[in-house]
Coordinates of C-alpha atoms in Angstrom, one line a residue:
Chain A
M1 CA 85.1 -133.7 -125.7
F2 CA 84.0 -130.2 -126.7
S3 CA 85.7 -128.5 -129.6
V4 CA 84.9 -126.3 -132.5
Q5 CA 84.9 -127.8 -135.9
K6 CA 86.1 -125.2 -138.4
D7 CA 85.5 -127.3 -141.5
W8 CA 82.0 -128.8 -141.6
R9 CA 82.5 -130.9 -144.6
P10 CA 83.6 -134.2 -142.9
F11 CA 80.2 -134.3 -141.0
V12 CA 77.9 -134.0 -144.0
Q13 CA 77.1 -136.2 -146.9
P14 CA 79.6 -135.8 -149.8
A15 CA 76.9 -134.2 -152.1
V16 CA 76.2 -131.6 -149.4
A17 CA 79.9 -131.0 -148.7
Q18 CA 80.4 -130.1 -152.4
M19 CA 78.1 -127.1 -151.9
L20 CA 79.7 -125.9 -148.7
S21 CA 82.6 -123.5 -148.7
P22 CA 85.6 -124.6 -146.6
V23 CA 85.2 -121.8 -144.1
A24 CA 81.8 -121.7 -142.3
G25 CA 79.8 -118.5 -142.9
Q26 CA 81.5 -117.6 -146.1
R27 CA 79.4 -117.5 -149.2
L28 CA 80.2 -119.7 -152.1
R29 CA 82.2 -117.8 -154.7
E30 CA 82.6 -118.2 -158.4
P31 CA 85.2 -120.9 -158.9
V32 CA 88.6 -119.5 -159.4
L33 CA 90.8 -121.1 -162.1
A34 CA 94.5 -121.2 -162.3
G35 CA 96.3 -118.1 -163.5
V36 CA 96.5 -119.2 -167.0
P37 CA 93.3 -121.1 -167.7
T38 CA 93.6 -124.1 -170.0
G39 CA 91.1 -126.7 -171.1
N40 CA 87.8 -126.4 -172.9
F41 CA 86.0 -123.2 -173.5
L42 CA 82.5 -122.3 -174.6
A43 CA 82.2 -119.5 -177.1
L44 CA 79.4 -117.2 -176.3
T45 CA 77.8 -114.4 -178.2
G46 CA 79.7 -111.1 -178.2
G47 CA 83.0 -112.8 -178.4
K48 CA 83.0 -113.9 -174.7
T49 CA 84.3 -117.3 -173.7
L50 CA 83.5 -119.3 -170.7
P51 CA 85.7 -122.1 -169.2
L52 CA 83.8 -125.4 -169.2
E53 CA 84.7 -125.9 -165.5
T54 CA 82.7 -122.9 -164.5
M55 CA 79.6 -123.9 -166.4
G56 CA 78.0 -125.2 -163.3
W57 CA 78.4 -121.8 -161.7
H58 CA 77.4 -119.7 -164.7
G59 CA 74.6 -122.1 -165.7
F60 CA 72.2 -119.9 -163.7
R61 CA 73.0 -116.8 -165.7
L62 CA 72.5 -118.3 -169.0
L63 CA 68.9 -119.2 -168.2
S64 CA 66.0 -117.0 -169.1
R65 CA 63.7 -115.8 -166.4
R66 CA 61.2 -118.5 -167.3
G67 CA 63.9 -121.1 -167.4
R68 CA 64.9 -120.1 -163.9
W69 CA 61.4 -120.4 -162.5
Q70 CA 61.1 -123.8 -164.3
M71 CA 64.3 -124.8 -162.5
V72 CA 63.0 -123.6 -159.1
W73 CA 59.9 -125.8 -159.5
V74 CA 61.7 -128.8 -160.8
S75 CA 64.1 -128.6 -157.9
A76 CA 61.3 -128.2 -155.4
L77 CA 59.5 -131.2 -156.9
T78 CA 62.7 -133.3 -157.0
E79 CA 63.4 -132.5 -153.4
L80 CA 59.8 -133.3 -152.4
R81 CA 60.2 -136.6 -154.0
E82 CA 63.4 -137.5 -152.3
L83 CA 62.6 -136.2 -148.9
G84 CA 59.0 -137.3 -149.1
G85 CA 60.0 -140.9 -149.7
V86 CA 62.5 -140.7 -146.8
L87 CA 59.9 -139.2 -144.5
I88 CA 57.4 -141.9 -145.4
L89 CA 59.9 -144.6 -144.5
G90 CA 60.8 -142.8 -141.3
T91 CA 57.2 -142.4 -140.3
A92 CA 56.5 -146.1 -141.1
V93 CA 59.4 -147.1 -138.8
A94 CA 58.2 -144.8 -136.0
A95 CA 54.6 -145.9 -136.3
A96 CA 55.7 -149.6 -136.3
I97 CA 57.8 -149.1 -133.1
Q98 CA 55.0 -147.2 -131.4
V99 CA 52.4 -149.8 -132.1
L100 CA 54.5 -152.9 -131.7
T101 CA 56.5 -152.0 -128.5
P102 CA 54.3 -152.5 -125.5
R103 CA 54.3 -149.4 -123.3
E104 CA 54.3 -151.6 -120.2
V105 CA 57.7 -153.0 -121.1
I106 CA 59.4 -149.6 -121.2
L107 CA 57.5 -148.3 -118.2
G108 CA 58.2 -151.4 -116.3
L109 CA 61.9 -150.8 -116.5
G110 CA 61.8 -149.2 -113.1
Q111 CA 61.2 -146.4 -110.8
G112 CA 64.7 -145.9 -109.4
P113 CA 66.7 -142.7 -110.0
V114 CA 68.7 -144.4 -112.8
T115 CA 66.2 -146.8 -114.3
S116 CA 63.4 -144.2 -114.5
V117 CA 65.6 -141.9 -116.5
V118 CA 66.6 -144.7 -118.8
A119 CA 62.9 -145.7 -119.3
M120 CA 61.9 -142.1 -120.1
L121 CA 64.8 -141.7 -122.6
L122 CA 63.7 -144.9 -124.3
L123 CA 60.1 -143.8 -124.3
G124 CA 61.0 -140.4 -125.8
T125 CA 62.8 -142.1 -128.6
V126 CA 60.0 -144.6 -129.2
V127 CA 56.9 -142.3 -129.3
S128 CA 58.5 -139.6 -131.4
I129 CA 55.5 -137.2 -131.0
C130 CA 55.9 -133.6 -131.9
S131 CA 57.4 -131.4 -129.3
T132 CA 54.3 -129.2 -128.8
V133 CA 52.5 -132.2 -127.3
D134 CA 55.4 -133.6 -125.3
A135 CA 54.5 -131.7 -122.1
F136 CA 50.9 -133.1 -122.2
F137 CA 52.3 -136.6 -122.7
A138 CA 54.8 -136.3 -119.9
L139 CA 52.1 -135.1 -117.6
S140 CA 50.4 -138.5 -117.7
F141 CA 53.5 -139.9 -116.1
A142 CA 53.9 -137.2 -113.5
G143 CA 52.6 -139.3 -110.7
S144 CA 54.6 -142.4 -111.4
F145 CA 58.1 -141.1 -112.5
T146 CA 60.8 -139.1 -110.9
A147 CA 61.1 -135.4 -111.8
G148 CA 64.5 -136.1 -113.4
A149 CA 63.0 -138.7 -115.6
L150 CA 60.2 -136.4 -116.8
L151 CA 62.8 -133.7 -117.6
A152 CA 64.8 -136.2 -119.5
F153 CA 61.7 -137.0 -121.6
L154 CA 61.0 -133.3 -122.2
V155 CA 64.6 -132.6 -123.2
F156 CA 65.5 -135.6 -125.2
G157 CA 62.1 -136.3 -126.8
P158 CA 62.1 -133.3 -129.1
M159 CA 65.7 -133.8 -130.0
V160 CA 65.4 -137.4 -131.2
D161 CA 62.7 -138.2 -133.6
L162 CA 62.7 -141.4 -135.5
K163 CA 60.9 -139.8 -138.4
G164 CA 63.7 -137.2 -138.5
V165 CA 66.6 -139.7 -138.5
S166 CA 66.2 -140.5 -142.1
L167 CA 65.9 -136.8 -143.0
L168 CA 69.0 -136.0 -141.0
L169 CA 70.8 -138.7 -142.9
T170 CA 70.2 -136.9 -146.2
V171 CA 72.4 -134.1 -144.9
F172 CA 74.7 -135.6 -142.3
R173 CA 76.9 -138.7 -142.5
P174 CA 75.6 -141.6 -140.4
R175 CA 78.4 -141.3 -137.9
A176 CA 77.7 -137.7 -137.3
V177 CA 74.0 -138.5 -136.6
I178 CA 75.0 -141.3 -134.2
Y179 CA 77.3 -139.0 -132.3
L180 CA 74.7 -136.3 -132.2
F181 CA 72.1 -138.6 -130.6
L182 CA 74.6 -140.3 -128.4
L183 CA 76.0 -137.1 -127.0
A184 CA 72.5 -135.6 -126.5
G185 CA 71.3 -138.8 -124.8
L186 CA 74.4 -139.1 -122.6
L187 CA 74.3 -135.4 -121.5
T188 CA 70.6 -135.6 -120.8
F189 CA 71.1 -138.8 -118.8
V190 CA 74.0 -137.4 -116.7
L191 CA 72.4 -134.1 -116.0
T192 CA 68.9 -135.4 -115.2
L193 CA 70.5 -138.2 -113.1
A194 CA 72.4 -135.5 -111.1
M195 CA 69.1 -133.7 -110.7
N196 CA 67.5 -136.9 -109.4
L197 CA 70.3 -137.6 -106.9
Y198 CA 71.3 -134.1 -105.7
L199 CA 68.2 -131.9 -106.0
Chain B
M1 CA 75.1 -126.1 -156.2
S2 CA 76.0 -127.5 -159.6
V3 CA 73.5 -127.2 -162.3
G4 CA 73.4 -128.7 -165.7
Y5 CA 71.1 -130.0 -168.3
G6 CA 70.8 -133.7 -168.4
A7 CA 68.7 -136.7 -168.1
D8 CA 65.2 -135.7 -167.0
P9 CA 65.2 -135.8 -163.2
M10 CA 61.4 -135.8 -163.0
N11 CA 59.3 -138.1 -165.0
G12 CA 55.6 -138.5 -165.4
L13 CA 55.4 -141.0 -162.6
D14 CA 56.9 -138.3 -160.2
L15 CA 54.3 -135.8 -161.3
L16 CA 51.6 -138.4 -160.9
A17 CA 52.8 -139.1 -157.3
V18 CA 52.9 -135.4 -156.4
G19 CA 49.5 -134.8 -158.0
A20 CA 48.1 -137.8 -156.1
W21 CA 49.2 -136.3 -152.8
G22 CA 47.5 -133.0 -153.7
V23 CA 44.3 -134.9 -154.6
L24 CA 44.5 -136.9 -151.4
L25 CA 44.8 -133.8 -149.2
L26 CA 41.9 -132.2 -151.1
K27 CA 39.8 -135.4 -150.8
Y28 CA 40.2 -135.4 -147.0
W29 CA 39.1 -131.8 -147.0
V30 CA 36.1 -132.2 -149.3
T31 CA 34.9 -135.4 -147.5
G32 CA 35.4 -133.9 -144.1
Q33 CA 37.8 -136.6 -143.1
L34 CA 40.5 -134.0 -142.3
A35 CA 38.8 -133.6 -138.9
V36 CA 39.6 -137.3 -138.1
L37 CA 43.3 -136.7 -138.8
I38 CA 44.4 -133.3 -137.5
H39 CA 43.4 -130.3 -135.4
P40 CA 41.3 -127.7 -137.3
N41 CA 44.2 -125.1 -136.7
Y42 CA 46.1 -126.9 -139.5
F43 CA 43.2 -127.1 -142.0
P44 CA 44.3 -124.0 -144.0
L45 CA 47.8 -125.3 -144.3
T46 CA 46.7 -128.7 -145.5
V47 CA 44.2 -127.4 -148.0
G48 CA 46.7 -124.9 -149.2
A49 CA 49.3 -127.6 -149.7
G50 CA 46.7 -129.7 -151.6
F51 CA 45.9 -126.8 -154.0
L52 CA 49.6 -126.0 -154.5
L53 CA 50.6 -129.6 -155.3
V54 CA 47.7 -130.1 -157.7
G55 CA 48.6 -126.7 -159.3
V56 CA 52.3 -127.4 -159.7
T57 CA 51.5 -130.8 -161.1
A58 CA 49.1 -129.4 -163.7
W59 CA 51.5 -126.7 -164.7
Q60 CA 54.5 -129.0 -165.0
G61 CA 52.4 -131.5 -166.9
W62 CA 51.3 -128.8 -169.3
V63 CA 55.0 -127.7 -169.8
R64 CA 55.9 -131.2 -170.6
W65 CA 53.0 -131.8 -172.9
R66 CA 53.7 -128.5 -174.8
E67 CA 57.5 -129.1 -175.1
P68 CA 58.1 -132.8 -175.0
G69 CA 61.7 -133.8 -174.9
R70 CA 62.9 -130.4 -173.7
P71 CA 65.9 -131.0 -171.5
Q72 CA 65.1 -130.2 -167.8
P73 CA 67.6 -128.7 -165.4
V74 CA 69.1 -131.1 -163.1
T75 CA 70.2 -130.2 -159.6
A76 CA 72.6 -132.3 -157.8
G77 CA 71.8 -133.4 -154.3
G78 CA 72.2 -136.0 -151.7
Q79 CA 70.5 -139.2 -152.5
L80 CA 69.6 -141.5 -149.7
L81 CA 67.1 -143.5 -151.6
P82 CA 67.2 -144.5 -155.2
R83 CA 65.0 -142.3 -157.3
S84 CA 62.5 -145.0 -158.2
W85 CA 62.0 -145.7 -154.5
G86 CA 61.0 -142.2 -153.7
R87 CA 58.5 -141.9 -156.4
L88 CA 57.0 -145.3 -155.7
L89 CA 56.8 -144.7 -152.0
L90 CA 55.0 -141.4 -152.6
L91 CA 52.7 -142.8 -155.1
G92 CA 52.0 -146.0 -153.1
T93 CA 51.1 -144.1 -149.9
A94 CA 48.9 -141.6 -151.8
V95 CA 47.0 -144.5 -153.5
V96 CA 46.6 -146.3 -150.1
G97 CA 45.4 -143.0 -148.6
L98 CA 42.9 -142.5 -151.4
V99 CA 41.5 -146.0 -151.1
V100 CA 41.5 -146.4 -147.3
T101 CA 39.0 -144.3 -145.3
P102 CA 40.5 -143.0 -142.0
R103 CA 38.5 -144.1 -139.0
P104 CA 38.4 -142.3 -135.7
F105 CA 39.8 -144.0 -132.7
N106 CA 37.4 -146.3 -130.8
S107 CA 36.9 -147.7 -127.4
H108 CA 39.5 -150.4 -127.9
I109 CA 42.3 -147.8 -128.2
A110 CA 40.8 -145.8 -125.4
L111 CA 41.3 -148.8 -123.1
D112 CA 44.7 -149.7 -124.5
S113 CA 46.1 -146.3 -123.5
G114 CA 45.1 -147.0 -119.9
E115 CA 44.5 -143.3 -119.3
L116 CA 40.8 -143.3 -119.3
I117 CA 40.5 -144.9 -115.8
N118 CA 43.4 -143.1 -114.2
M119 CA 42.7 -139.7 -115.5
T120 CA 46.2 -138.4 -115.0
R121 CA 46.5 -136.1 -118.0
L122 CA 45.0 -132.9 -119.4
L123 CA 46.5 -129.7 -118.2
P124 CA 44.3 -127.0 -119.8
Q125 CA 46.1 -124.5 -121.9
R126 CA 43.3 -122.1 -121.4
F127 CA 40.6 -122.8 -118.9
Q128 CA 37.2 -121.2 -118.9
P129 CA 34.8 -122.9 -116.6
V130 CA 31.4 -123.2 -118.1
S131 CA 29.0 -122.0 -115.5
R132 CA 25.9 -123.9 -116.5
P133 CA 26.6 -127.5 -115.8
E134 CA 24.3 -128.8 -118.5
E135 CA 26.3 -127.0 -121.1
R136 CA 29.6 -128.6 -120.2
S137 CA 31.0 -131.0 -122.7
L138 CA 32.9 -134.1 -121.6
V139 CA 36.2 -132.3 -121.8
D140 CA 34.8 -129.4 -119.8
W141 CA 33.8 -131.8 -117.1
V142 CA 37.2 -133.5 -117.0
R143 CA 39.1 -130.2 -117.0
L144 CA 37.0 -129.0 -114.2
L145 CA 37.6 -132.1 -112.2
N146 CA 41.3 -131.7 -112.9
A147 CA 41.4 -128.2 -111.6
Y148 CA 39.2 -129.0 -108.6
P149 CA 39.0 -132.7 -108.1
E150 CA 36.7 -133.0 -105.1
P151 CA 33.7 -135.0 -106.4
D152 CA 31.3 -133.9 -103.7
A153 CA 31.5 -130.3 -105.1
Y154 CA 29.6 -131.3 -108.1
Q155 CA 27.0 -133.6 -106.5
G156 CA 23.5 -133.1 -107.7
Q157 CA 24.5 -130.9 -110.7
R158 CA 22.7 -131.7 -113.9
A159 CA 24.8 -132.8 -116.9
K160 CA 24.4 -133.6 -120.5
V161 CA 27.3 -135.1 -122.3
Q162 CA 27.9 -136.9 -125.6
G163 CA 30.5 -139.6 -126.3
F164 CA 31.0 -143.2 -127.1
V165 CA 30.6 -146.2 -124.8
V166 CA 33.7 -147.9 -123.3
H167 CA 33.4 -151.0 -121.2
P168 CA 36.6 -151.3 -119.1
P169 CA 37.3 -154.9 -118.2
G170 CA 35.8 -155.9 -114.8
S171 CA 33.4 -153.0 -114.6
P172 CA 30.1 -153.8 -112.9
A173 CA 26.9 -154.4 -115.0
H174 CA 25.4 -151.0 -114.1
R175 CA 28.4 -148.9 -115.2
F176 CA 30.2 -147.9 -118.3
F177 CA 32.4 -145.0 -119.4
I178 CA 31.3 -142.4 -121.8
A179 CA 34.4 -141.1 -123.6
R180 CA 35.8 -138.8 -126.2
F181 CA 39.3 -138.4 -127.6
V182 CA 41.1 -135.1 -127.2
V183 CA 43.5 -133.9 -130.0
T184 CA 46.2 -131.3 -129.5
C185 CA 48.0 -131.5 -132.9
C186 CA 47.0 -134.5 -134.9
A187 CA 45.6 -138.0 -134.3
A188 CA 49.0 -139.3 -133.3
D189 CA 48.7 -137.5 -129.9
A190 CA 45.0 -138.2 -129.3
Y191 CA 44.2 -139.3 -125.8
P192 CA 40.9 -140.3 -124.3
V193 CA 38.9 -138.5 -121.6
G194 CA 35.8 -140.0 -120.0
L195 CA 33.3 -140.1 -117.2
P196 CA 31.8 -143.1 -115.6
V197 CA 28.0 -143.4 -116.2
E198 CA 25.7 -145.3 -113.9
V199 CA 22.6 -146.9 -115.5
A200 CA 19.9 -149.3 -114.2
A201 CA 21.3 -152.6 -112.9
G202 CA 22.4 -154.9 -115.7
A203 CA 21.6 -152.2 -118.4
A204 CA 25.2 -151.4 -119.2
K205 CA 25.5 -154.3 -121.7
T206 CA 22.6 -153.0 -123.7
Y207 CA 24.9 -150.3 -125.0
P208 CA 27.6 -152.0 -127.0
A209 CA 31.1 -150.5 -127.0
D210 CA 31.6 -147.6 -129.5
T211 CA 27.9 -146.7 -129.5
W212 CA 27.5 -143.0 -129.5
L213 CA 25.2 -141.7 -126.8
E214 CA 23.9 -138.6 -125.3
V215 CA 23.5 -139.0 -121.6
R216 CA 21.4 -136.6 -119.4
G217 CA 21.4 -137.0 -115.7
R218 CA 22.7 -135.9 -112.4
M219 CA 26.2 -136.1 -110.8
I220 CA 26.7 -138.4 -107.9
T221 CA 29.7 -139.7 -106.0
G222 CA 30.7 -143.3 -106.0
E223 CA 33.7 -145.6 -105.7
I224 CA 35.5 -147.0 -108.7
A225 CA 38.5 -149.2 -108.3
G226 CA 39.0 -148.0 -104.7
Q227 CA 38.9 -144.3 -105.7
R228 CA 36.1 -141.9 -104.9
R229 CA 35.0 -140.6 -108.2
L230 CA 32.3 -138.4 -109.8
I231 CA 29.7 -140.5 -111.6
L232 CA 27.0 -139.5 -113.9
K233 CA 23.8 -141.1 -112.9
A234 CA 21.8 -141.4 -116.2
E235 CA 18.2 -140.4 -116.3
Q236 CA 17.9 -140.3 -120.1
V237 CA 20.1 -142.1 -122.5
T238 CA 19.7 -141.3 -126.2
R239 CA 21.5 -143.0 -129.1
I240 CA 23.0 -140.4 -131.5
P241 CA 24.7 -140.8 -134.9
P242 CA 28.5 -140.5 -134.7
P243 CA 29.4 -136.9 -135.1
A244 CA 31.4 -135.8 -138.2
N245 CA 34.1 -134.5 -135.9
P246 CA 34.6 -137.2 -133.3
Y247 CA 37.3 -135.3 -131.3
L248 CA 37.2 -132.5 -128.8
Y249 CA 39.9 -129.9 -128.5

């Protein structure tokens, strides 16, 4: 089940993969063309030429300082618009689930070693509160749930965040996100169940 | 990252949406409604973001107005939502936020969470007992009770607390709860704390739910739902205006 993925690109959205270098940790280099470059060239001042394919890379250098700052801000605002919209959608989903799902249904799932863990995993997914408050929230269930279930909530709650799913999807492919959550959920389940049964 | 000059990635509507968010954050700050939404620790961050968004919008608007039609750099990136969705969502939410006034949580939500009666939560991050009992706030009392739960220890102590009225279903006619919400980060994690108050027989209904009261009295011990609990026996009940900052921390 565990392995090291050398090439990250299959996990991430195609647009992000374009910006990644094939080997992790290596900085993106100037694109290298074939030994004898052919195709379209731009003529620059001073008799220099620039292959059209590398325009994307050299685009930065051709900008004035003011142009670069302008680009920084336009990029920031574009990103704000895209991620902001996604975040609003995610928050709406999280809020709807939190308001519409009755707590009693989840908490009524059971008090057994297995069912209590399942209930807390579900609750952790549903409430999606920030991790700084998780401990306070879990404390209110300290009397009525098993220690393993509370640990499951504390471990899994901060990892899964319904608001964050949509943000993750902007970088990772859906399948990678699903695997991420499934693996985290399963491992938390198995380990906290072991804690319930054997500790 | 590939960069090029192309179709304008940001249009006026985008700038309007970003600016509206800045105005919204600043509006919450100016009208004092920020206290209803988040913990004061995060006020500087929020206000700073408001100024930044308004500033960037103004600057970019000025650039556009000075040099209309100047091609803008385009950065390629992942697109989960179509462009128009993002800007409409941002703008729509900001407009809703500007129109709707946020209201603090009320007794209905305090009852819904079910924690008021059971009092199972509240581990203090820092605990400094207030020695003069009259100066303890509602949260101070509940924290003290949490740390040392024996109700008899507080019997006869004078108390003065402020909060709103909650009538739990099935409570007798001479009792109600006086409650406040406690906030750790933001309103999403608010939870209620409260103390039962004993008034003259039948008088509990004269204080409708959500009325803000200041209750002075003495602590007594009584039984609520089969549990021995500390009860505030009211000697003087004053109606007070709802405080600007309804939460305790």
